[in-house]
Amino acid sequence: MEISDEVLCERVARQDAAAFDVLVERYQQRAYRLAWSIVRDAEEARDISQEAFIRLYQVAGSFEGRAKFSTWFYRILVNLCLDHQRRHRWWHHVLGRADGDDRAAALDRVPAPDPPAVDAVLKNEAIGRLWVAVDRLSPQQRAAVLLQLDGLPTREIAAVLKCSEPTVRVHLHRALMSLKKIMRVG
C-alpha cells in the first residue's frame, strides 16, 4: 500500500530522509516541468525546483493538512518561480527579451523535457507552435494551465497561485483565448 504524500510530509517534518526521498521521486519531474513552464530556462528551472525541495525539507513542519500536499508544495514552487521572475525581469530587458519579443533564444522555445516515449510526439510541428504560443502567456496563466493539465481542480490552483477561484478561471479563459488566437494567426 502506497503511503500518502501527507503522511510522508509529516515524516519529513521529523527529519525522515527516506520519506523525503520518496516525495522527491514523486514530484521531481512535475516540479521541474512547472518551474520550466514559468521561467523558460532549463538551468533556472532545475535550480528552482531543487530549491523548492530544500524549502519543503526545511518547512515540512508547517504543513497543516488544510490542503492536499501537492497544493501546498506547488504553492512553494510557484512562489519561488514568481520571485525569480521578479528578480530577473531587468535582465531580460537588458538582453532584449522582454515579454512579446520574438527574438528569444531558440532554446527558450523548446518544450519542457518529457519522458522518452513522449519526446517523439513533442517534435511535431503543431506542438512546437503551441509551445511558442504558451511562451506568450503571462507566468500566472502558464502556471494555471500547467496545473490544470496536471489534474489540479480550480480550488487547488487558486491555493497554489494565492488568488481566488474566479481569478483562476479568468487566467485559464484568457490563456485559452490567447492560445486560440495565436494558433490561428501562427
Short mmCIF file of N, CA and C in Angstrom, two decimals:
data_model
loop_
_atom_site.label_atom_id
_atom_site.label_comp_id
_atom_site.label_asym_id
_atom_site.label_seq_id
_atom_site.Cartn_x
_atom_site.Cartn_y
_atom_site.Cartn_z
N MET A 1 0.85 -1.18 0.00
CA MET A 1 0.00 0.00 0.00
C MET A 1 0.89 1.25 0.00
N GLU A 2 0.56 2.17 -0.86
CA GLU A 2 1.36 3.38 -1.00
C GLU A 2 1.05 4.38 0.11
N ILE A 3 2.10 4.95 0.68
CA ILE A 3 1.94 5.94 1.74
C ILE A 3 1.55 7.28 1.12
N SER A 4 0.59 7.96 1.72
CA SER A 4 0.12 9.23 1.16
C SER A 4 1.19 10.31 1.29
N ASP A 5 1.09 11.30 0.41
CA ASP A 5 2.03 12.42 0.44
C ASP A 5 1.97 13.15 1.77
N GLU A 6 0.77 13.27 2.31
CA GLU A 6 0.58 13.98 3.57
C GLU A 6 1.31 13.28 4.71
N VAL A 7 1.23 11.96 4.76
CA VAL A 7 1.94 11.19 5.79
C VAL A 7 3.45 11.31 5.59
N LEU A 8 3.88 11.26 4.35
CA LEU A 8 5.31 11.41 4.06
C LEU A 8 5.81 12.78 4.52
N CYS A 9 5.00 13.81 4.30
CA CYS A 9 5.38 15.16 4.72
C CYS A 9 5.52 15.23 6.24
N GLU A 10 4.60 14.58 6.95
CA GLU A 10 4.71 14.53 8.41
C GLU A 10 6.03 13.88 8.83
N ARG A 11 6.41 12.82 8.11
CA ARG A 11 7.66 12.14 8.42
C ARG A 11 8.88 13.02 8.10
N VAL A 12 8.77 13.77 7.01
CA VAL A 12 9.85 14.70 6.65
C VAL A 12 10.02 15.73 7.76
N ALA A 13 8.91 16.19 8.32
CA ALA A 13 8.96 17.17 9.42
C ALA A 13 9.74 16.60 10.60
N ARG A 14 9.75 15.27 10.73
CA ARG A 14 10.52 14.61 11.80
C ARG A 14 11.91 14.18 11.30
N GLN A 15 12.35 14.80 10.19
CA GLN A 15 13.69 14.58 9.62
C GLN A 15 13.89 13.17 9.06
N ASP A 16 12.82 12.57 8.53
CA ASP A 16 12.92 11.25 7.92
C ASP A 16 13.40 11.41 6.47
N ALA A 17 14.68 11.13 6.24
CA ALA A 17 15.28 11.31 4.92
C ALA A 17 14.66 10.38 3.87
N ALA A 18 14.28 9.18 4.27
CA ALA A 18 13.67 8.23 3.33
C ALA A 18 12.33 8.76 2.82
N ALA A 19 11.54 9.34 3.71
CA ALA A 19 10.25 9.92 3.30
C ALA A 19 10.48 11.08 2.34
N PHE A 20 11.50 11.88 2.62
CA PHE A 20 11.85 13.00 1.74
C PHE A 20 12.22 12.48 0.36
N ASP A 21 13.01 11.42 0.30
CA ASP A 21 13.41 10.83 -0.98
C ASP A 21 12.20 10.37 -1.79
N VAL A 22 11.22 9.80 -1.11
CA VAL A 22 10.01 9.34 -1.81
C VAL A 22 9.26 10.55 -2.41
N LEU A 23 9.12 11.62 -1.63
CA LEU A 23 8.43 12.81 -2.15
C LEU A 23 9.19 13.42 -3.33
N VAL A 24 10.51 13.46 -3.23
CA VAL A 24 11.31 13.98 -4.35
C VAL A 24 11.07 13.12 -5.58
N GLU A 25 11.10 11.81 -5.42
CA GLU A 25 10.86 10.90 -6.54
C GLU A 25 9.49 11.13 -7.17
N ARG A 26 8.48 11.33 -6.34
CA ARG A 26 7.11 11.51 -6.84
C ARG A 26 6.92 12.85 -7.56
N TYR A 27 7.58 13.88 -7.09
CA TYR A 27 7.29 15.23 -7.58
C TYR A 27 8.40 15.88 -8.41
N GLN A 28 9.55 15.25 -8.51
CA GLN A 28 10.68 15.90 -9.17
C GLN A 28 10.38 16.28 -10.62
N GLN A 29 9.86 15.38 -11.39
CA GLN A 29 9.60 15.66 -12.80
C GLN A 29 8.52 16.73 -12.97
N ARG A 30 7.44 16.62 -12.22
CA ARG A 30 6.37 17.62 -12.32
C ARG A 30 6.84 18.98 -11.84
N ALA A 31 7.66 19.00 -10.78
CA ALA A 31 8.18 20.27 -10.25
C ALA A 31 9.05 20.95 -11.31
N TYR A 32 9.90 20.16 -11.96
CA TYR A 32 10.75 20.73 -12.99
C TYR A 32 9.91 21.29 -14.14
N ARG A 33 8.93 20.53 -14.60
CA ARG A 33 8.09 20.99 -15.71
C ARG A 33 7.35 22.28 -15.36
N LEU A 34 6.81 22.33 -14.15
CA LEU A 34 6.08 23.53 -13.74
C LEU A 34 7.04 24.72 -13.65
N ALA A 35 8.20 24.52 -13.05
CA ALA A 35 9.18 25.62 -12.97
C ALA A 35 9.61 26.05 -14.36
N TRP A 36 9.86 25.09 -15.23
CA TRP A 36 10.27 25.42 -16.59
C TRP A 36 9.18 26.19 -17.32
N SER A 37 7.93 25.81 -17.09
CA SER A 37 6.84 26.48 -17.79
C SER A 37 6.73 27.95 -17.39
N ILE A 38 7.22 28.29 -16.22
CA ILE A 38 7.15 29.67 -15.76
C ILE A 38 8.41 30.45 -16.12
N VAL A 39 9.59 29.88 -15.87
CA VAL A 39 10.83 30.64 -16.07
C VAL A 39 11.43 30.45 -17.46
N ARG A 40 11.09 29.38 -18.15
CA ARG A 40 11.53 29.11 -19.51
C ARG A 40 13.05 29.03 -19.67
N ASP A 41 13.71 28.50 -18.67
CA ASP A 41 15.15 28.31 -18.74
C ASP A 41 15.44 27.01 -18.01
N ALA A 42 16.08 26.08 -18.70
CA ALA A 42 16.30 24.74 -18.14
C ALA A 42 17.12 24.77 -16.85
N GLU A 43 18.23 25.50 -16.85
CA GLU A 43 19.07 25.55 -15.64
C GLU A 43 18.34 26.21 -14.49
N GLU A 44 17.69 27.32 -14.76
CA GLU A 44 16.94 28.01 -13.70
C GLU A 44 15.81 27.13 -13.17
N ALA A 45 15.13 26.43 -14.05
CA ALA A 45 14.04 25.54 -13.62
C ALA A 45 14.57 24.43 -12.72
N ARG A 46 15.73 23.87 -13.07
CA ARG A 46 16.34 22.84 -12.21
C ARG A 46 16.69 23.42 -10.85
N ASP A 47 17.31 24.61 -10.86
CA ASP A 47 17.71 25.24 -9.60
C ASP A 47 16.50 25.55 -8.73
N ILE A 48 15.46 26.10 -9.34
CA ILE A 48 14.27 26.49 -8.59
C ILE A 48 13.54 25.26 -8.05
N SER A 49 13.44 24.21 -8.87
CA SER A 49 12.75 23.01 -8.38
C SER A 49 13.55 22.37 -7.24
N GLN A 50 14.88 22.39 -7.33
CA GLN A 50 15.70 21.89 -6.23
C GLN A 50 15.53 22.75 -4.99
N GLU A 51 15.47 24.06 -5.19
CA GLU A 51 15.25 24.97 -4.06
C GLU A 51 13.90 24.69 -3.40
N ALA A 52 12.90 24.37 -4.21
CA ALA A 52 11.58 24.05 -3.65
C ALA A 52 11.64 22.81 -2.76
N PHE A 53 12.42 21.82 -3.17
CA PHE A 53 12.55 20.62 -2.33
C PHE A 53 13.33 20.92 -1.05
N ILE A 54 14.34 21.77 -1.15
CA ILE A 54 15.07 22.18 0.06
C ILE A 54 14.13 22.90 1.01
N ARG A 55 13.32 23.81 0.44
CA ARG A 55 12.35 24.54 1.26
C ARG A 55 11.35 23.57 1.88
N LEU A 56 10.90 22.59 1.10
CA LEU A 56 9.99 21.56 1.63
C LEU A 56 10.61 20.89 2.84
N TYR A 57 11.85 20.50 2.74
CA TYR A 57 12.53 19.82 3.84
C TYR A 57 12.61 20.73 5.07
N GLN A 58 12.86 22.02 4.83
CA GLN A 58 13.02 22.96 5.94
C GLN A 58 11.70 23.30 6.63
N VAL A 59 10.62 23.37 5.86
CA VAL A 59 9.35 23.85 6.43
C VAL A 59 8.25 22.79 6.47
N ALA A 60 8.61 21.52 6.33
CA ALA A 60 7.60 20.45 6.33
C ALA A 60 6.73 20.50 7.58
N GLY A 61 7.29 20.94 8.69
CA GLY A 61 6.52 21.02 9.93
C GLY A 61 5.41 22.04 9.89
N SER A 62 5.46 22.97 8.93
CA SER A 62 4.40 23.98 8.83
C SER A 62 3.20 23.49 8.01
N PHE A 63 3.33 22.31 7.37
CA PHE A 63 2.22 21.75 6.62
C PHE A 63 1.14 21.32 7.60
N GLU A 64 -0.03 21.93 7.49
CA GLU A 64 -1.10 21.67 8.45
C GLU A 64 -2.18 20.73 7.92
N GLY A 65 -2.08 20.36 6.66
CA GLY A 65 -3.06 19.43 6.10
C GLY A 65 -4.38 20.07 5.73
N ARG A 66 -4.46 21.39 5.69
CA ARG A 66 -5.71 22.05 5.30
C ARG A 66 -5.95 21.93 3.80
N ALA A 67 -4.88 21.71 3.05
CA ALA A 67 -4.95 21.47 1.61
C ALA A 67 -4.21 20.17 1.34
N LYS A 68 -4.32 19.67 0.12
CA LYS A 68 -3.54 18.49 -0.25
C LYS A 68 -2.07 18.87 -0.24
N PHE A 69 -1.22 17.89 -0.02
CA PHE A 69 0.21 18.14 -0.04
C PHE A 69 0.64 18.77 -1.36
N SER A 70 0.12 18.24 -2.48
CA SER A 70 0.53 18.75 -3.79
C SER A 70 0.22 20.24 -3.93
N THR A 71 -0.91 20.67 -3.43
CA THR A 71 -1.27 22.09 -3.48
C THR A 71 -0.27 22.91 -2.68
N TRP A 72 0.03 22.46 -1.49
CA TRP A 72 0.97 23.17 -0.62
C TRP A 72 2.36 23.24 -1.26
N PHE A 73 2.83 22.11 -1.81
CA PHE A 73 4.15 22.08 -2.43
C PHE A 73 4.20 22.94 -3.69
N TYR A 74 3.16 22.84 -4.53
CA TYR A 74 3.14 23.66 -5.75
C TYR A 74 3.12 25.15 -5.41
N ARG A 75 2.48 25.51 -4.30
CA ARG A 75 2.47 26.92 -3.89
C ARG A 75 3.90 27.38 -3.58
N ILE A 76 4.66 26.55 -2.89
CA ILE A 76 6.06 26.87 -2.61
C ILE A 76 6.81 27.06 -3.92
N LEU A 77 6.64 26.12 -4.84
CA LEU A 77 7.35 26.14 -6.11
C LEU A 77 6.96 27.36 -6.95
N VAL A 78 5.69 27.62 -7.09
CA VAL A 78 5.24 28.76 -7.90
C VAL A 78 5.73 30.07 -7.28
N ASN A 79 5.67 30.18 -5.96
CA ASN A 79 6.18 31.41 -5.33
C ASN A 79 7.66 31.61 -5.63
N LEU A 80 8.44 30.55 -5.57
CA LEU A 80 9.86 30.66 -5.90
C LEU A 80 10.05 31.07 -7.36
N CYS A 81 9.25 30.52 -8.25
CA CYS A 81 9.34 30.88 -9.68
C CYS A 81 8.98 32.34 -9.90
N LEU A 82 7.89 32.78 -9.30
CA LEU A 82 7.46 34.16 -9.49
C LEU A 82 8.44 35.13 -8.86
N ASP A 83 9.00 34.77 -7.70
CA ASP A 83 10.05 35.60 -7.09
C ASP A 83 11.25 35.69 -8.03
N HIS A 84 11.63 34.57 -8.61
CA HIS A 84 12.74 34.55 -9.56
C HIS A 84 12.45 35.46 -10.75
N GLN A 85 11.23 35.37 -11.28
CA GLN A 85 10.85 36.20 -12.42
C GLN A 85 10.96 37.69 -12.06
N ARG A 86 10.49 38.06 -10.88
CA ARG A 86 10.55 39.47 -10.47
C ARG A 86 12.00 39.93 -10.30
N ARG A 87 12.82 39.08 -9.71
CA ARG A 87 14.24 39.45 -9.50
C ARG A 87 15.01 39.54 -10.81
N HIS A 88 14.63 38.76 -11.80
CA HIS A 88 15.41 38.70 -13.04
C HIS A 88 14.76 39.41 -14.22
N ARG A 89 13.67 40.09 -14.01
CA ARG A 89 12.98 40.77 -15.11
C ARG A 89 13.91 41.77 -15.78
N TRP A 90 14.68 42.52 -15.00
CA TRP A 90 15.57 43.52 -15.58
C TRP A 90 16.57 42.88 -16.54
N TRP A 91 17.01 41.68 -16.26
CA TRP A 91 17.98 41.00 -17.09
C TRP A 91 17.42 40.72 -18.48
N HIS A 92 16.15 40.33 -18.56
CA HIS A 92 15.52 40.08 -19.85
C HIS A 92 15.41 41.37 -20.66
N HIS A 93 15.18 42.48 -19.99
CA HIS A 93 15.12 43.75 -20.71
C HIS A 93 16.49 44.14 -21.25
N VAL A 94 17.53 43.90 -20.48
CA VAL A 94 18.89 44.20 -20.92
C VAL A 94 19.24 43.36 -22.15
N LEU A 95 18.81 42.10 -22.15
CA LEU A 95 19.10 41.20 -23.27
C LEU A 95 18.14 41.40 -24.43
N GLY A 96 17.16 42.26 -24.27
CA GLY A 96 16.19 42.46 -25.34
C GLY A 96 15.19 41.35 -25.46
N ARG A 97 14.88 40.69 -24.33
CA ARG A 97 13.94 39.57 -24.35
C ARG A 97 12.73 39.88 -23.50
N ALA A 98 12.21 41.07 -23.61
CA ALA A 98 11.01 41.44 -22.85
C ALA A 98 9.82 40.65 -23.36
N ASP A 99 8.75 40.60 -22.58
CA ASP A 99 7.54 39.87 -22.99
C ASP A 99 7.12 40.28 -24.38
N GLY A 100 6.76 39.31 -25.18
CA GLY A 100 6.28 39.57 -26.52
C GLY A 100 7.40 39.70 -27.54
N ASP A 101 8.64 39.64 -27.12
CA ASP A 101 9.78 39.78 -28.02
C ASP A 101 10.02 38.44 -28.70
N ASP A 102 9.95 38.41 -30.03
CA ASP A 102 10.12 37.18 -30.78
C ASP A 102 11.57 36.82 -31.00
N ARG A 103 12.49 37.60 -30.46
CA ARG A 103 13.90 37.32 -30.66
C ARG A 103 14.45 36.40 -29.59
N ALA A 104 13.60 35.78 -28.81
CA ALA A 104 14.06 34.89 -27.73
C ALA A 104 14.90 33.77 -28.31
N ALA A 105 15.84 33.31 -27.54
CA ALA A 105 16.73 32.24 -27.99
C ALA A 105 15.93 31.00 -28.35
N ALA A 106 16.44 30.25 -29.29
CA ALA A 106 15.75 29.04 -29.74
C ALA A 106 15.52 28.06 -28.60
N LEU A 107 16.47 27.97 -27.67
CA LEU A 107 16.31 27.04 -26.55
C LEU A 107 15.11 27.38 -25.69
N ASP A 108 14.75 28.66 -25.62
CA ASP A 108 13.60 29.06 -24.82
C ASP A 108 12.29 28.61 -25.44
N ARG A 109 12.33 28.19 -26.68
CA ARG A 109 11.11 27.79 -27.36
C ARG A 109 10.92 26.28 -27.40
N VAL A 110 11.85 25.54 -26.86
CA VAL A 110 11.76 24.10 -26.85
C VAL A 110 10.87 23.67 -25.69
N PRO A 111 9.95 22.73 -25.92
CA PRO A 111 9.09 22.28 -24.82
C PRO A 111 9.89 21.67 -23.69
N ALA A 112 9.31 21.67 -22.51
CA ALA A 112 9.96 21.06 -21.35
C ALA A 112 10.27 19.60 -21.65
N PRO A 113 11.43 19.15 -21.24
CA PRO A 113 11.77 17.75 -21.49
C PRO A 113 10.74 16.81 -20.88
N ASP A 114 10.45 15.76 -21.60
CA ASP A 114 9.45 14.80 -21.19
C ASP A 114 10.05 13.40 -21.27
N PRO A 115 9.36 12.41 -20.77
CA PRO A 115 9.86 11.05 -20.89
C PRO A 115 10.14 10.70 -22.36
N PRO A 116 11.08 9.81 -22.61
CA PRO A 116 11.47 9.48 -23.98
C PRO A 116 10.33 9.08 -24.89
N ALA A 117 9.34 8.38 -24.39
CA ALA A 117 8.23 7.96 -25.24
C ALA A 117 7.45 9.14 -25.78
N VAL A 118 7.43 10.24 -25.04
CA VAL A 118 6.67 11.41 -25.45
C VAL A 118 7.51 12.35 -26.28
N ASP A 119 8.85 12.26 -26.18
CA ASP A 119 9.73 13.16 -26.92
C ASP A 119 9.43 13.15 -28.41
N ALA A 120 9.17 12.00 -28.96
CA ALA A 120 8.91 11.91 -30.39
C ALA A 120 7.68 12.72 -30.77
N VAL A 121 6.65 12.67 -29.92
CA VAL A 121 5.43 13.41 -30.19
C VAL A 121 5.68 14.92 -30.10
N LEU A 122 6.52 15.33 -29.13
CA LEU A 122 6.77 16.75 -28.91
C LEU A 122 7.51 17.40 -30.07
N LYS A 123 8.12 16.60 -30.94
CA LYS A 123 8.83 17.15 -32.08
C LYS A 123 7.87 17.54 -33.20
N ASN A 124 6.66 17.20 -33.05
CA ASN A 124 5.64 17.54 -34.04
C ASN A 124 5.55 19.06 -34.18
N GLU A 125 5.42 19.53 -35.38
CA GLU A 125 5.40 20.98 -35.64
C GLU A 125 4.27 21.70 -34.91
N ALA A 126 3.11 21.11 -34.84
CA ALA A 126 1.99 21.76 -34.17
C ALA A 126 2.25 21.93 -32.68
N ILE A 127 2.88 20.95 -32.06
CA ILE A 127 3.21 21.05 -30.64
C ILE A 127 4.23 22.16 -30.43
N GLY A 128 5.20 22.24 -31.33
CA GLY A 128 6.19 23.32 -31.24
C GLY A 128 5.54 24.69 -31.33
N ARG A 129 4.58 24.83 -32.24
CA ARG A 129 3.86 26.11 -32.38
C ARG A 129 3.07 26.41 -31.11
N LEU A 130 2.48 25.38 -30.52
CA LEU A 130 1.72 25.58 -29.30
C LEU A 130 2.63 26.08 -28.18
N TRP A 131 3.83 25.52 -28.04
CA TRP A 131 4.74 25.99 -27.00
C TRP A 131 5.20 27.42 -27.24
N VAL A 132 5.37 27.79 -28.50
CA VAL A 132 5.71 29.18 -28.80
C VAL A 132 4.56 30.08 -28.33
N ALA A 133 3.33 29.63 -28.56
CA ALA A 133 2.17 30.39 -28.12
C ALA A 133 2.10 30.45 -26.60
N VAL A 134 2.40 29.35 -25.94
CA VAL A 134 2.38 29.32 -24.47
C VAL A 134 3.41 30.29 -23.91
N ASP A 135 4.54 30.45 -24.61
CA ASP A 135 5.57 31.40 -24.19
C ASP A 135 5.02 32.82 -24.05
N ARG A 136 4.00 33.12 -24.81
CA ARG A 136 3.45 34.48 -24.81
C ARG A 136 2.45 34.73 -23.68
N LEU A 137 2.09 33.68 -22.96
CA LEU A 137 1.17 33.83 -21.83
C LEU A 137 1.92 34.42 -20.64
N SER A 138 1.17 35.03 -19.74
CA SER A 138 1.78 35.53 -18.51
C SER A 138 2.22 34.34 -17.66
N PRO A 139 3.17 34.53 -16.74
CA PRO A 139 3.58 33.41 -15.88
C PRO A 139 2.42 32.80 -15.10
N GLN A 140 1.48 33.63 -14.64
CA GLN A 140 0.34 33.11 -13.89
C GLN A 140 -0.56 32.26 -14.80
N GLN A 141 -0.76 32.71 -16.04
CA GLN A 141 -1.58 31.94 -16.97
C GLN A 141 -0.90 30.62 -17.30
N ARG A 142 0.42 30.64 -17.55
CA ARG A 142 1.14 29.40 -17.84
C ARG A 142 1.03 28.44 -16.67
N ALA A 143 1.22 28.96 -15.46
CA ALA A 143 1.15 28.09 -14.27
C ALA A 143 -0.25 27.50 -14.13
N ALA A 144 -1.27 28.32 -14.31
CA ALA A 144 -2.65 27.84 -14.17
C ALA A 144 -2.94 26.74 -15.18
N VAL A 145 -2.51 26.94 -16.42
CA VAL A 145 -2.74 25.95 -17.47
C VAL A 145 -2.02 24.64 -17.13
N LEU A 146 -0.75 24.73 -16.75
CA LEU A 146 0.01 23.53 -16.46
C LEU A 146 -0.55 22.79 -15.25
N LEU A 147 -0.94 23.52 -14.22
CA LEU A 147 -1.52 22.88 -13.04
C LEU A 147 -2.84 22.20 -13.39
N GLN A 148 -3.62 22.81 -14.26
CA GLN A 148 -4.87 22.18 -14.67
C GLN A 148 -4.58 20.92 -15.48
N LEU A 149 -3.58 20.98 -16.35
CA LEU A 149 -3.20 19.79 -17.11
C LEU A 149 -2.67 18.70 -16.20
N ASP A 150 -2.12 19.09 -15.06
CA ASP A 150 -1.62 18.12 -14.09
C ASP A 150 -2.74 17.54 -13.24
N GLY A 151 -3.98 17.99 -13.49
CA GLY A 151 -5.13 17.41 -12.82
C GLY A 151 -5.62 18.13 -11.58
N LEU A 152 -5.03 19.30 -11.26
CA LEU A 152 -5.49 20.02 -10.08
C LEU A 152 -6.82 20.72 -10.38
N PRO A 153 -7.76 20.65 -9.45
CA PRO A 153 -9.02 21.38 -9.63
C PRO A 153 -8.79 22.88 -9.39
N THR A 154 -9.72 23.68 -9.86
CA THR A 154 -9.62 25.13 -9.75
C THR A 154 -9.36 25.58 -8.32
N ARG A 155 -9.99 24.95 -7.36
CA ARG A 155 -9.83 25.30 -5.95
C ARG A 155 -8.36 25.19 -5.53
N GLU A 156 -7.71 24.11 -5.95
CA GLU A 156 -6.31 23.91 -5.57
C GLU A 156 -5.37 24.83 -6.36
N ILE A 157 -5.69 25.09 -7.62
CA ILE A 157 -4.88 26.02 -8.40
C ILE A 157 -4.94 27.40 -7.75
N ALA A 158 -6.11 27.78 -7.27
CA ALA A 158 -6.26 29.07 -6.59
C ALA A 158 -5.38 29.11 -5.34
N ALA A 159 -5.32 28.01 -4.61
CA ALA A 159 -4.48 27.97 -3.42
C ALA A 159 -3.01 28.08 -3.79
N VAL A 160 -2.60 27.40 -4.86
CA VAL A 160 -1.20 27.45 -5.30
C VAL A 160 -0.83 28.87 -5.74
N LEU A 161 -1.69 29.49 -6.52
CA LEU A 161 -1.39 30.82 -7.06
C LEU A 161 -1.75 31.96 -6.11
N LYS A 162 -2.32 31.60 -4.96
CA LYS A 162 -2.74 32.59 -3.96
C LYS A 162 -3.68 33.64 -4.57
N CYS A 163 -4.73 33.14 -5.18
CA CYS A 163 -5.75 34.02 -5.74
C CYS A 163 -7.10 33.31 -5.60
N SER A 164 -8.15 33.98 -5.98
CA SER A 164 -9.49 33.39 -5.86
C SER A 164 -9.75 32.42 -7.02
N GLU A 165 -10.74 31.56 -6.83
CA GLU A 165 -11.14 30.64 -7.90
C GLU A 165 -11.60 31.39 -9.14
N PRO A 166 -12.40 32.48 -9.00
CA PRO A 166 -12.77 33.23 -10.20
C PRO A 166 -11.54 33.78 -10.94
N THR A 167 -10.52 34.19 -10.20
CA THR A 167 -9.30 34.69 -10.86
C THR A 167 -8.61 33.57 -11.63
N VAL A 168 -8.59 32.37 -11.07
CA VAL A 168 -8.02 31.23 -11.79
C VAL A 168 -8.80 30.99 -13.07
N ARG A 169 -10.13 31.02 -12.98
CA ARG A 169 -10.94 30.81 -14.18
C ARG A 169 -10.67 31.89 -15.22
N VAL A 170 -10.44 33.13 -14.77
CA VAL A 170 -10.09 34.21 -15.70
C VAL A 170 -8.74 33.92 -16.35
N HIS A 171 -7.74 33.52 -15.54
CA HIS A 171 -6.42 33.17 -16.10
C HIS A 171 -6.57 32.07 -17.15
N LEU A 172 -7.33 31.04 -16.84
CA LEU A 172 -7.50 29.92 -17.77
C LEU A 172 -8.25 30.35 -19.02
N HIS A 173 -9.29 31.14 -18.85
CA HIS A 173 -10.06 31.61 -20.00
C HIS A 173 -9.20 32.49 -20.91
N ARG A 174 -8.50 33.44 -20.31
CA ARG A 174 -7.64 34.33 -21.11
C ARG A 174 -6.53 33.54 -21.80
N ALA A 175 -5.99 32.57 -21.11
CA ALA A 175 -4.93 31.74 -21.71
C ALA A 175 -5.48 30.99 -22.92
N LEU A 176 -6.65 30.40 -22.76
CA LEU A 176 -7.26 29.66 -23.86
C LEU A 176 -7.56 30.57 -25.04
N MET A 177 -8.12 31.74 -24.77
CA MET A 177 -8.42 32.68 -25.85
C MET A 177 -7.13 33.13 -26.56
N SER A 178 -6.10 33.41 -25.79
CA SER A 178 -4.82 33.82 -26.38
C SER A 178 -4.24 32.70 -27.22
N LEU A 179 -4.27 31.49 -26.70
CA LEU A 179 -3.71 30.36 -27.44
C LEU A 179 -4.48 30.12 -28.74
N LYS A 180 -5.80 30.21 -28.69
CA LYS A 180 -6.60 30.04 -29.91
C LYS A 180 -6.24 31.10 -30.94
N LYS A 181 -6.15 32.34 -30.47
CA LYS A 181 -5.84 33.45 -31.39
C LYS A 181 -4.44 33.28 -32.00
N ILE A 182 -3.46 32.97 -31.17
CA ILE A 182 -2.09 32.83 -31.64
C ILE A 182 -1.97 31.65 -32.60
N MET A 183 -2.63 30.54 -32.29
CA MET A 183 -2.53 29.36 -33.15
C MET A 183 -3.22 29.59 -34.49
N ARG A 184 -4.28 30.40 -34.53
CA ARG A 184 -4.94 30.70 -35.79
C ARG A 184 -4.05 31.58 -36.66
N VAL A 185 -3.40 32.58 -36.02
CA VAL A 185 -2.56 33.53 -36.75
C VAL A 185 -1.27 32.85 -37.19
N GLY A 186 -0.65 32.09 -36.24
CA GLY A 186 0.67 31.48 -36.48
C GLY A 186 0.61 30.48 -37.57
#
